[in-house]
Short mmCIF file of C-alpha atoms in Angstrom, two decimals:
data_model
loop_
_atom_site.label_atom_id
_atom_site.label_comp_id
_atom_site.label_asym_id
_atom_site.label_seq_id
_atom_site.Cartn_x
_atom_site.Cartn_y
_atom_site.Cartn_z
CA MET A 209 -39.09 40.86 -11.69
CA LYS A 210 -37.45 40.78 -8.30
CA VAL A 211 -40.45 39.86 -6.26
CA PHE A 212 -41.61 37.04 -9.00
CA ARG A 213 -38.38 35.54 -8.06
CA LYS A 214 -38.92 35.61 -4.16
CA ILE A 215 -42.14 34.37 -4.32
CA LEU A 216 -40.69 31.52 -6.93
CA ILE A 217 -38.21 30.78 -4.22
CA ILE A 218 -40.34 30.74 -1.05
CA LEU A 219 -42.90 28.51 -2.71
CA LEU A 220 -39.91 26.40 -3.67
CA ILE A 221 -38.69 26.35 -0.13
CA ALA A 222 -42.32 25.34 1.24
CA ASN A 223 -42.42 22.58 -1.44
CA LEU A 224 -39.25 21.39 -0.15
CA VAL A 225 -40.37 21.25 3.28
CA ARG A 226 -43.14 18.95 2.73
CA ILE A 227 -40.80 16.52 1.45
CA ILE A 228 -39.47 16.37 4.90
CA PRO A 229 -41.92 15.06 6.76
CA GLY A 230 -43.05 12.88 3.78
CA CYS A 231 -42.29 9.46 4.76
CA CYS A 232 -45.60 7.37 5.73
CA ASP A 233 -46.07 7.34 9.71
CA CYS A 234 -46.99 3.79 10.17
CA ASP A 235 -46.32 3.47 13.56
CA GLY A 236 -49.97 4.29 15.29
CA PRO A 237 -50.54 3.30 18.54
CA ALA A 238 -52.83 0.10 18.21
CA THR A 239 -57.06 -0.22 18.66
CA PHE A 240 -57.90 -2.24 21.41
CA PHE A 241 -61.00 -4.32 20.43
CA SER A 242 -62.83 -7.54 22.47
CA PHE A 243 -63.74 -10.49 20.93
CA ASN A 244 -67.41 -11.01 21.51
CA LYS A 245 -68.48 -12.77 18.21
CA THR A 246 -67.79 -16.12 16.62
CA GLY A 247 -68.93 -17.60 13.46
CA ILE A 248 -67.76 -21.11 12.11
CA THR A 249 -68.07 -22.25 8.93
CA ASN A 250 -67.40 -25.39 7.06
CA LEU A 251 -64.02 -26.25 5.15
CA ASP A 252 -63.16 -28.85 2.47
CA ASN A 253 -59.83 -30.45 3.06
CA SER A 254 -59.84 -33.64 1.23
CA GLY A 255 -58.03 -32.11 -1.38
CA ILE A 256 -53.94 -30.37 -0.98
CA PHE A 257 -54.88 -27.67 0.82
CA PRO A 258 -58.52 -26.49 3.15
CA GLN A 259 -61.19 -24.32 1.25
CA SER A 260 -64.50 -22.68 2.68
CA SER A 261 -67.51 -24.99 1.45
CA ALA A 262 -71.20 -23.99 1.74
CA SER A 263 -71.60 -27.80 1.55
CA ASP A 264 -72.93 -29.59 4.54
CA THR A 265 -71.22 -32.88 3.64
CA MET A 266 -67.79 -33.89 4.33
CA ARG A 267 -65.29 -36.80 4.35
CA ALA A 268 -65.38 -39.06 7.54
CA ALA A 269 -61.27 -38.60 7.44
CA ALA A 270 -61.65 -34.65 6.50
CA VAL A 271 -63.28 -33.30 9.32
CA ALA A 272 -62.56 -29.65 9.50
CA PHE A 273 -64.20 -26.22 10.46
CA GLU A 274 -62.89 -22.66 10.08
CA VAL A 275 -63.31 -20.76 13.35
CA SER A 276 -63.42 -16.59 13.49
CA LEU A 277 -63.58 -14.60 16.86
CA TYR A 278 -64.09 -11.27 16.33
CA ASP A 279 -65.48 -7.57 17.45
CA SER A 280 -69.58 -7.58 16.64
CA THR A 281 -68.87 -3.70 17.02
CA GLY A 282 -66.60 -4.36 13.38
CA TYR A 283 -63.67 -2.25 14.47
CA TRP A 284 -61.74 -3.54 11.21
CA TYR A 285 -63.90 -0.65 9.62
CA TYR A 286 -61.23 1.45 10.94
CA ALA A 287 -58.84 0.21 8.09
CA ALA A 288 -60.62 1.46 5.90
CA LEU A 289 -61.03 5.04 7.02
CA PRO A 290 -58.67 7.94 5.23
CA ALA A 291 -55.53 8.35 7.29
CA LYS A 292 -55.67 11.85 9.39
CA SER A 293 -53.47 14.32 7.59
CA GLY A 294 -52.45 17.86 9.22
CA ALA A 295 -54.87 20.66 8.48
CA GLY A 296 -53.15 22.62 5.44
CA PHE A 297 -50.58 20.94 5.27
CA SER A 298 -50.26 17.30 3.50
CA ARG A 299 -47.41 15.82 3.38
CA ALA A 300 -45.55 14.92 0.02
CA THR A 301 -45.16 10.86 -0.49
CA ALA A 302 -44.11 9.32 -3.23
CA MET A 303 -47.36 6.84 -3.20
CA SER A 304 -50.09 6.68 -0.68
CA CYS A 305 -49.36 5.96 2.74
CA ASP A 306 -50.80 1.90 2.90
CA CYS A 307 -50.37 1.66 6.23
CA ALA A 308 -51.71 -1.29 8.17
CA TYR A 309 -53.88 -0.34 10.78
CA PRO A 310 -52.50 -2.03 13.88
CA MET A 311 -55.10 -3.39 16.35
CA GLN A 312 -55.14 -5.48 19.66
CA ALA A 313 -57.33 -7.73 21.31
CA ARG A 314 -57.74 -6.69 25.12
CA ALA A 315 -58.39 -10.36 26.18
CA HIS A 316 -56.62 -13.43 24.15
CA LEU A 317 -57.85 -16.88 23.76
CA THR A 318 -56.78 -19.28 26.37
CA ASN A 319 -58.74 -22.38 25.82
CA ILE A 320 -60.63 -24.18 22.92
CA SER A 321 -63.37 -26.77 24.52
CA ILE A 322 -65.19 -29.08 21.93
CA THR A 323 -67.85 -31.31 22.61
CA THR A 324 -69.30 -33.39 19.97
CA LEU A 325 -73.07 -33.98 19.31
CA PHE A 326 -72.73 -36.97 18.12
CA PRO A 327 -70.44 -40.39 18.24
CA ILE A 328 -67.29 -40.04 16.69
CA SER A 329 -66.80 -44.14 17.13
CA ASP A 330 -67.49 -46.88 19.47
CA GLN A 331 -65.13 -45.42 21.46
CA ILE A 332 -66.19 -42.10 21.74
CA ALA A 333 -69.54 -41.33 22.59
CA ALA A 334 -71.63 -38.22 22.14
CA GLY A 335 -71.03 -35.56 24.71
CA ALA A 336 -67.50 -36.33 25.42
CA GLU A 337 -64.83 -33.41 25.17
CA VAL A 338 -63.14 -34.26 22.25
CA SER A 339 -60.78 -30.71 21.97
CA GLY A 340 -57.95 -33.13 21.76
CA LEU A 341 -58.61 -34.82 18.62
CA PHE A 342 -58.76 -31.53 17.21
CA ALA A 343 -55.50 -30.11 15.26
CA ALA A 344 -55.35 -26.49 14.18
CA SER A 345 -53.89 -24.55 11.65
CA LEU A 346 -54.14 -20.73 11.20
CA ARG A 347 -55.99 -19.28 8.14
CA GLY A 348 -52.57 -17.96 6.79
CA ASN A 349 -51.02 -21.00 6.69
CA TYR A 350 -53.42 -23.26 4.77
CA ALA A 351 -51.73 -23.32 1.59
CA GLY A 352 -50.14 -26.57 2.71
CA ASP A 353 -47.05 -25.10 4.78
CA GLY A 354 -45.77 -28.37 7.14
CA VAL A 355 -47.72 -29.86 10.06
CA TYR A 356 -50.89 -28.31 12.01
CA ILE A 357 -50.25 -27.20 15.69
CA THR A 358 -52.05 -28.19 18.74
CA PRO A 359 -54.84 -26.00 19.95
CA GLU A 360 -53.07 -25.01 22.84
CA MET A 361 -49.78 -23.45 20.86
CA LEU A 362 -53.03 -21.77 18.84
CA CYS A 363 -54.32 -20.24 22.17
CA SER A 364 -50.82 -18.84 23.11
CA GLN A 365 -50.17 -17.34 19.61
CA THR A 366 -53.06 -15.05 20.65
CA GLU A 367 -51.54 -13.57 23.68
CA ASN A 368 -50.40 -9.99 22.51
CA LYS A 369 -50.72 -10.34 19.60
CA ILE A 370 -51.01 -7.47 16.93
CA TYR A 371 -53.84 -7.69 14.11
CA TYR A 372 -53.59 -5.63 10.86
CA ASP A 373 -56.25 -4.20 9.32
CA SER A 374 -58.76 -6.51 10.72
CA GLY A 375 -59.12 -7.75 14.67
CA ILE A 376 -60.41 -11.08 13.27
CA GLU A 377 -58.38 -14.24 15.04
CA SER A 378 -59.47 -17.15 12.14
CA PHE A 379 -58.20 -20.58 12.37
CA GLY A 380 -58.82 -23.96 11.01
CA LEU A 381 -59.87 -26.98 13.60
CA PHE A 382 -59.14 -30.40 12.27
CA LEU A 383 -60.86 -33.46 13.47
CA LYS A 384 -57.63 -36.27 13.66
CA PRO A 385 -60.07 -39.66 13.97
CA GLU A 386 -62.37 -40.64 11.31
CA VAL A 387 -66.05 -40.40 11.97
CA GLN A 388 -67.94 -43.48 12.20
CA SER A 389 -71.48 -42.19 12.24
CA ALA A 390 -73.68 -41.22 9.58
CA ASN A 391 -73.37 -37.27 10.89
CA ALA A 392 -71.31 -34.68 13.22
CA ARG A 393 -71.59 -31.89 14.86
CA PHE A 394 -69.51 -30.18 17.97
CA VAL A 395 -70.10 -27.79 20.09
CA MET A 396 -66.96 -25.20 20.52
CA ARG A 397 -66.52 -23.21 23.65
CA PHE A 398 -63.59 -20.46 23.33
CA THR A 399 -62.38 -18.93 26.57
CA LEU A 400 -60.70 -15.77 26.68
CA SER A 401 -58.03 -14.40 29.23
CA ASP A 402 -60.82 -11.99 30.91
CA GLY A 403 -62.58 -15.16 31.75
CA ILE A 404 -65.95 -14.71 29.16
CA THR A 405 -66.92 -17.89 27.46
CA LEU A 406 -68.18 -17.66 23.45
CA THR A 407 -69.61 -20.16 22.50
CA ASP A 408 -70.84 -21.91 18.82
CA THR A 409 -72.29 -24.53 17.45
CA THR A 410 -71.48 -26.11 13.87
CA ALA A 411 -73.42 -27.07 11.27
CA LEU A 412 -75.08 -30.51 11.38
CA ILE A 413 -72.36 -32.15 8.97
CA THR A 414 -73.39 -35.25 6.80
CA ILE A 415 -70.51 -38.03 6.74
CA ARG A 416 -69.77 -39.59 3.30
CA PRO A 417 -67.07 -42.20 3.61
CA MET B 961 18.52 26.05 -12.08
CA ASN B 962 18.29 24.00 -9.59
CA ARG B 963 15.82 21.30 -9.97
CA PRO B 964 16.52 18.96 -6.57
CA GLY B 965 13.88 16.51 -8.12
CA LEU B 966 16.17 15.44 -10.79
CA ASN B 967 19.75 15.24 -8.56
CA ILE B 968 20.04 11.65 -8.08
CA PRO B 969 23.50 10.36 -7.04
CA PRO B 970 25.47 8.19 -9.39
CA SER B 971 25.68 5.43 -6.70
CA LEU B 972 22.38 4.90 -6.55
CA LEU B 973 21.59 5.28 -10.30
CA LEU B 974 24.33 2.55 -10.99
CA ILE B 975 22.37 0.03 -8.17
CA LEU B 976 18.97 1.32 -10.35
CA LEU B 977 20.65 -0.05 -13.26
CA TRP B 978 21.68 -3.19 -12.02
CA PHE B 979 18.53 -3.99 -10.30
CA THR B 980 16.59 -3.13 -13.75
CA ILE B 981 19.45 -5.20 -15.59
CA GLY B 982 19.26 -7.91 -13.23
CA THR B 983 15.39 -8.14 -13.25
CA SER B 984 15.19 -8.17 -17.31
CA HIS B 985 17.68 -10.93 -17.29
CA ALA B 986 15.56 -12.92 -14.33
CA SER B 987 12.51 -12.67 -16.55
CA ALA B 988 13.75 -13.44 -19.83
CA GLN B 989 14.58 -16.89 -18.24
CA SER B 990 11.92 -17.33 -16.61
CA VAL B 991 9.97 -16.77 -19.75
CA ARG B 992 11.71 -19.42 -21.24
CA GLN B 993 11.02 -21.88 -18.29
CA GLU B 994 7.39 -20.71 -17.53
CA GLN B 995 4.59 -22.41 -19.61
CA MET B 996 0.94 -21.67 -19.10
CA GLU B 997 -2.32 -23.13 -20.50
CA ILE B 998 -6.28 -22.54 -21.03
CA TYR B 999 -8.05 -25.20 -22.04
CA LEU B 1000 -11.39 -26.19 -22.77
CA HIS B 1001 -12.99 -29.48 -22.40
CA TYR B 1002 -16.83 -31.21 -22.52
CA ALA B 1003 -16.24 -34.51 -20.46
CA CYS B 1004 -18.83 -37.62 -20.56
CA ARG B 1005 -19.50 -38.19 -16.61
CA GLU B 1006 -21.09 -41.23 -15.46
CA THR B 1007 -21.79 -41.95 -12.00
CA TYR B 1008 -22.72 -45.58 -10.71
CA ARG B 1009 -23.59 -47.37 -7.66
CA SER B 1010 -25.65 -50.22 -7.84
CA MET B 1011 -29.24 -50.18 -6.98
CA GLN B 1012 -29.94 -50.99 -3.37
CA LEU B 1013 -33.74 -52.67 -2.70
CA GLN B 1014 -35.90 -49.97 -1.51
CA GLU B 1015 -37.90 -52.72 1.41
CA GLY B 1016 -36.25 -50.38 4.00
CA ASP B 1017 -35.03 -47.00 4.51
CA ILE B 1018 -34.73 -44.96 1.78
CA ASP B 1019 -31.09 -44.61 0.08
CA PHE B 1020 -30.44 -41.70 -1.33
CA LEU B 1021 -27.69 -42.85 -3.36
CA ASN B 1022 -30.20 -44.99 -5.33
CA TYR B 1023 -31.13 -41.60 -6.95
CA LEU B 1024 -27.95 -40.86 -8.88
CA ASP B 1025 -28.68 -39.57 -12.02
CA TYR B 1026 -31.53 -41.27 -12.11
CA LYS B 1027 -33.44 -40.96 -14.94
CA ALA B 1028 -31.58 -39.31 -16.54
CA ASP B 1029 -32.44 -38.79 -20.33
CA THR B 1030 -28.92 -39.36 -21.88
CA GLY B 1031 -26.42 -41.83 -20.28
CA CYS B 1032 -23.79 -39.60 -18.82
CA THR B 1033 -23.43 -36.19 -17.29
CA GLY B 1034 -22.17 -33.40 -19.54
CA VAL B 1035 -19.63 -31.24 -18.08
CA VAL B 1036 -17.90 -28.53 -19.79
CA HIS B 1037 -14.23 -28.03 -17.98
CA VAL B 1038 -12.59 -24.64 -18.57
CA GLY B 1039 -8.98 -24.45 -16.95
CA PHE B 1040 -5.64 -22.63 -16.27
CA THR B 1041 -2.59 -24.18 -15.95
CA LEU B 1042 0.64 -22.61 -14.99
CA SER B 1043 4.08 -24.45 -14.75
CA PRO B 1044 6.77 -22.36 -13.41
CA SER B 1045 9.38 -24.37 -14.22
CA GLU B 1046 9.77 -27.89 -15.71
CA ILE B 1047 9.40 -29.29 -12.42
CA TRP B 1048 6.35 -28.24 -11.03
CA THR B 1049 2.55 -27.36 -12.54
CA PHE B 1050 -0.50 -25.62 -10.80
CA THR B 1051 -3.61 -26.23 -12.22
CA ALA B 1052 -7.31 -24.91 -11.99
CA ASP B 1053 -10.14 -25.95 -13.28
CA LEU B 1054 -13.72 -25.43 -13.32
CA GLY B 1055 -16.77 -27.59 -14.28
CA MET B 1056 -20.25 -27.04 -15.37
CA MET B 1057 -23.05 -28.86 -15.61
CA SER B 1058 -26.35 -28.83 -17.44
CA ASP B 1059 -27.42 -25.93 -14.54
CA MET B 1060 -25.12 -23.70 -16.40
CA ARG B 1061 -23.59 -22.19 -13.12
CA PHE B 1062 -19.88 -23.51 -12.48
CA SER B 1063 -20.44 -26.11 -9.28
CA GLN B 1064 -17.13 -27.52 -9.75
CA MET B 1065 -13.90 -26.70 -8.63
CA ASN B 1066 -10.56 -28.84 -8.92
CA ILE B 1067 -7.30 -27.19 -7.72
CA SER B 1068 -4.14 -29.29 -7.81
CA ALA B 1069 -0.17 -29.22 -7.64
CA SER B 1070 2.34 -31.39 -9.16
CA ARG B 1071 5.98 -31.64 -8.94
CA ILE B 1072 8.31 -33.57 -10.90
CA VAL B 1073 10.32 -36.06 -8.88
CA ASN B 1074 12.63 -37.46 -10.90
CA ASN B 1075 13.43 -38.39 -14.54
CA THR B 1076 13.37 -41.92 -14.96
CA GLY B 1077 14.35 -41.98 -18.56
CA ARG B 1078 14.97 -39.94 -21.77
CA TYR B 1079 11.29 -38.71 -22.25
CA THR B 1080 10.08 -40.23 -18.91
CA SER B 1081 9.66 -39.14 -15.47
CA TRP B 1082 7.12 -39.52 -13.09
CA GLY B 1083 5.97 -37.17 -9.68
CA VAL B 1084 3.33 -36.32 -7.37
CA SER B 1085 -0.08 -34.65 -7.67
CA ALA B 1086 -2.13 -32.99 -4.78
CA GLY B 1087 -4.93 -31.37 -4.90
CA ILE B 1088 -8.35 -30.83 -3.58
CA SER B 1089 -11.60 -31.62 -5.88
CA ALA B 1090 -15.54 -32.03 -5.76
CA TYR B 1091 -17.62 -34.28 -8.30
CA PRO B 1092 -21.01 -32.81 -8.28
CA VAL B 1093 -23.73 -35.47 -9.38
CA TYR B 1094 -27.41 -34.73 -9.72
CA LEU B 1095 -29.61 -36.68 -7.71
CA ASN B 1096 -32.88 -36.97 -9.30
CA GLU B 1097 -36.36 -37.82 -8.01
CA PHE B 1098 -35.71 -39.72 -4.90
CA ASN B 1099 -39.15 -38.72 -3.84
CA GLU B 1100 -40.41 -41.58 -5.97
CA TYR B 1101 -39.52 -43.48 -2.71
CA HIS B 1102 -42.25 -42.02 -1.20
CA LEU B 1103 -44.65 -41.86 -4.13
CA LEU B 1104 -44.50 -45.80 -4.16
CA ARG B 1105 -44.36 -46.86 -0.90
CA ASP B 1106 -46.69 -44.09 0.97
CA THR B 1107 -50.02 -45.47 -0.65
CA GLY B 1108 -53.07 -43.87 0.60
CA LEU B 1109 -51.41 -40.45 1.08
CA MET B 1110 -50.38 -37.42 -1.62
CA ALA B 1111 -46.78 -38.96 -0.83
CA ASP B 1112 -45.34 -35.58 -1.90
CA LEU B 1113 -46.93 -32.22 -2.01
CA ASP B 1114 -44.66 -30.76 -3.55
CA ALA B 1115 -45.28 -30.99 -7.24
CA ASN B 1116 -42.05 -29.81 -8.54
CA TYR B 1117 -39.07 -32.00 -10.30
CA ARG B 1118 -37.06 -32.78 -7.41
CA GLN B 1119 -33.47 -32.83 -7.98
CA GLU B 1120 -30.02 -32.31 -5.20
CA THR B 1121 -26.83 -31.61 -6.35
CA LEU B 1122 -24.57 -34.06 -4.59
CA TYR B 1123 -21.32 -32.22 -3.82
CA ASP B 1124 -18.51 -34.71 -3.04
CA PRO B 1125 -15.36 -32.34 -2.47
CA GLY B 1126 -12.40 -34.52 -1.49
CA LEU B 1127 -8.38 -34.47 -1.03
CA ASP B 1128 -6.46 -36.54 -3.35
CA LEU B 1129 -2.79 -37.27 -3.83
CA MET B 1130 -1.50 -39.30 -6.91
CA PRO B 1131 1.84 -40.18 -7.94
CA PHE B 1132 2.15 -40.36 -11.80
CA LEU B 1133 3.80 -41.11 -14.94
CA LEU B 1134 4.66 -38.08 -17.26
CA TYR B 1135 5.89 -39.40 -20.80
CA THR B 1136 6.81 -36.17 -22.97
CA LYS B 1137 8.07 -36.46 -26.68
CA ASN B 1138 7.78 -34.03 -29.18
CA ARG B 1139 4.36 -32.57 -29.55
CA LEU B 1140 2.89 -35.27 -27.62
CA SER B 1141 2.87 -35.83 -23.40
CA LEU B 1142 1.09 -38.51 -21.77
CA LYS B 1143 0.40 -38.39 -18.01
CA ALA B 1144 -0.63 -41.19 -16.02
CA GLY B 1145 -1.68 -41.57 -12.48
CA THR B 1146 -3.31 -43.60 -10.05
CA GLY B 1147 -3.71 -42.09 -6.05
CA LEU B 1148 -5.81 -41.75 -3.03
CA ARG B 1149 -8.81 -39.50 -2.09
CA ILE B 1150 -10.35 -38.76 0.66
CA SER B 1151 -13.69 -36.99 0.30
CA SER B 1152 -16.94 -36.54 2.14
CA PHE B 1153 -20.52 -36.01 0.32
CA MET B 1154 -21.69 -32.45 1.27
CA PRO B 1155 -24.77 -32.46 3.72
CA PHE B 1156 -27.74 -31.51 2.43
CA ASN B 1157 -31.81 -31.32 3.72
CA LEU B 1158 -34.78 -32.26 2.35
CA LEU B 1159 -38.46 -32.37 3.10
CA ILE B 1160 -41.20 -34.03 1.92
CA ARG B 1161 -45.00 -33.14 2.93
CA GLN B 1162 -47.49 -35.45 2.64
CA LYS B 1163 -51.23 -35.29 3.16
CA LYS B 1164 -53.77 -38.26 3.58
CA ASP B 1165 -56.33 -37.93 0.06
CA GLY B 1166 -59.22 -37.05 1.11
CA GLY B 1167 -58.58 -36.55 5.15
CA ASN B 1168 -57.16 -34.62 7.24
CA PHE B 1169 -54.05 -36.44 8.43
CA ARG B 1170 -50.30 -34.61 7.77
CA ARG B 1171 -47.48 -35.99 7.59
CA GLU B 1172 -43.93 -34.23 7.00
CA ILE B 1173 -40.46 -35.89 6.92
CA ARG B 1174 -37.38 -34.27 7.31
CA TYR B 1175 -33.80 -35.66 6.33
CA GLU B 1176 -30.59 -34.35 6.96
CA THR B 1177 -27.37 -36.24 5.60
CA LEU B 1178 -24.47 -36.37 7.65
CA TYR B 1179 -20.60 -36.31 6.99
CA LYS B 1180 -19.05 -39.35 6.40
CA PRO B 1181 -15.54 -39.26 4.93
CA ALA B 1182 -14.56 -42.25 2.44
CA LEU B 1183 -11.55 -43.49 1.25
CA THR B 1184 -11.84 -43.73 -2.55
CA SER B 1185 -8.88 -44.77 -5.27
CA ILE B 1186 -8.41 -42.24 -7.76
CA SER B 1187 -6.78 -42.90 -11.69
CA THR B 1188 -6.23 -40.21 -14.29
CA LEU B 1189 -5.12 -40.54 -17.89
CA HIS B 1190 -4.34 -37.77 -19.96
CA ALA B 1191 -2.97 -36.94 -23.39
CA THR B 1192 -2.16 -33.60 -24.83
CA LEU B 1193 -0.95 -33.23 -28.77
CA MET B 1194 0.15 -29.81 -29.68
CA LEU B 1195 -0.20 -28.60 -33.38
CA SER B 1196 2.73 -26.77 -33.21
CA ASP B 1197 5.61 -26.35 -31.26
CA LYS B 1198 6.24 -23.05 -32.12
CA PRO B 1199 7.12 -20.90 -28.97
CA GLY B 1200 4.70 -18.05 -28.00
CA LEU B 1201 1.10 -19.33 -28.79
CA SER B 1202 0.10 -22.73 -29.70
CA VAL B 1203 -2.32 -24.73 -29.67
CA GLY B 1204 -3.16 -28.24 -29.07
CA LEU B 1205 -5.52 -31.11 -28.45
CA GLN B 1206 -6.07 -32.75 -25.30
CA ALA B 1207 -8.26 -35.92 -24.18
CA GLY B 1208 -8.28 -37.34 -20.73
CA ALA B 1209 -9.98 -40.23 -18.76
CA GLN B 1210 -10.52 -40.29 -14.89
CA LEU B 1211 -12.26 -42.90 -12.58
CA LEU B 1212 -13.11 -42.98 -9.32
CA PHE B 1213 -13.57 -45.95 -7.25
CA GLY B 1214 -14.77 -46.25 -3.45
CA MET B 1215 -17.19 -47.97 -1.06
CA ARG B 1216 -19.61 -44.67 -0.37
CA SER B 1217 -22.89 -44.18 1.58
CA ILE B 1218 -25.07 -41.16 2.70
CA PRO B 1219 -26.03 -41.67 6.49
CA TYR B 1220 -28.68 -39.29 7.45
CA LYS B 1221 -31.24 -38.38 10.35
CA ARG B 1222 -34.69 -38.79 9.55
CA THR B 1223 -37.35 -36.56 11.61
CA ILE B 1224 -41.05 -37.51 11.18
CA LEU B 1225 -43.64 -35.22 12.71
CA THR B 1226 -46.99 -36.41 12.35
CA TRP B 1227 -50.10 -34.59 12.71
CA THR B 1228 -48.06 -32.06 14.63
CA ALA B 1229 -44.22 -30.61 15.21
CA GLY B 1230 -44.65 -31.82 18.72
CA ASN B 1231 -45.23 -35.53 17.63
CA ARG B 1232 -41.85 -36.21 16.16
CA VAL B 1233 -40.00 -38.99 16.08
CA THR B 1234 -36.26 -38.74 14.79
CA ASP B 1235 -33.42 -42.12 13.85
CA LYS B 1236 -30.24 -42.15 12.70
CA ILE B 1237 -30.11 -44.37 9.47
CA THR B 1238 -26.84 -45.84 7.82
CA PRO B 1239 -27.33 -47.19 4.84
CA GLY B 1240 -24.59 -49.99 3.70
CA SER B 1241 -21.13 -48.87 1.61
CA LYS B 1242 -21.81 -50.06 -1.72
CA PRO B 1243 -19.21 -49.53 -4.94
CA PHE B 1244 -19.08 -46.28 -6.33
CA THR B 1245 -17.85 -45.22 -9.03
CA VAL B 1246 -17.23 -41.91 -11.35
CA THR B 1247 -15.84 -42.13 -14.86
CA GLU B 1248 -15.46 -39.14 -16.92
CA VAL B 1249 -14.04 -38.72 -20.38
CA SER B 1250 -13.57 -35.77 -21.75
CA ALA B 1251 -11.74 -34.16 -24.86
CA GLY B 1252 -10.96 -30.70 -25.91
CA ILE B 1253 -8.74 -27.95 -26.96
CA VAL B 1254 -5.76 -26.47 -25.04
CA ILE B 1255 -3.83 -22.59 -25.87
CA ARG B 1256 -0.41 -23.16 -24.62
CA PHE B 1257 1.74 -19.71 -24.19
#
């Protein structure tokens, strides 16, 4: 009987010890990745807030795109991996450790250059550099909070930025002047701090008044 | 058995006895003079300022109780009055509007200076007071003017409580006979509307254009006149607990305006224009009529 009680005490102590390191350790080191791929989708910004759109038709005053910069090797899948645990000694936690996975880009965005392939108005001809005619907004701020930010501010906020769960820099670009042509299309160049430039072209947009 | 704890010298006992008798005698005197009241009133408050033309910049005072369903704003007052003597009276009054929270507190002290007759006397009252009023649907200014835009992206009912704290000084006349007392006074009040911030976010319908208008109102002290009339009729004049009815009326009049700083952000936060705007002062009145019960003890 005494042996049984001793075993119970030892088991109790062992379980109590599990609680001591039982807090989720979410302060893991950031995993580095590289922006080497771009994706551009159309935005429908005719309403209160922008929404992704499969249509290639936009209102003349609401030409907008969503840009994503990411790592083609898919580092964001790291977030789905199970957390490593000590062999033979699992921690006791009240709930599963839902830690966000920190990621950091090796090179951040330094410049956005946009060239129009169609004339926007009589003053803005095809081939013109029009990045100054765009305003930007971070994807998390699409719900209509406040005004836009400049592309320069957008670039500066990517410096030393920690991305949680997905190494994707996603933002919207909104053309300020009304397009007077029947079509619109833009070539976008994204320069990174390591000198690499990523280039992508928007879909051919049909403008409706 | 020696019990040193109870070994009190006779002289100390005499001093304690004298002190106890003296204190009880003093409190018996003060009970006779001291008077407390608790009252509960329902008041109807009407705030008025003539509507100004909205040709230029917004004038927030145009939206005082704007589009309110009732003719006046209901206010429930709960108050406590302490009169330590016939000369001094201290009053603390809490006011609650339809938001069901005490948003108003008036504190005053009044002193009888002189008796002018058998039943009449005059005195001076001083205190701090606040008269909150509602500003309703001030976004209508933008909804009407800023056509072609979604003029206010905030779809909620826009209402702001406007506080007007101030200091008042008021000579008064008091008439007391049997169970009836009347108090009438008129004086001056200096007050300023408490500053508040408002944000209007706009977007072009079918376009990318965005704009943000930020309003920050500013202090502007103003001198107003304050006049009051209070009547109390006690239903019984027995010593101890007694109940009575009260009625009151109050009028504030002054020339008021709400100056403000307006910042317009167009497209981006860096593209901003700030102006300081001072609408013209116009007659402003707050009228309040109240009635309720009072418990005196």
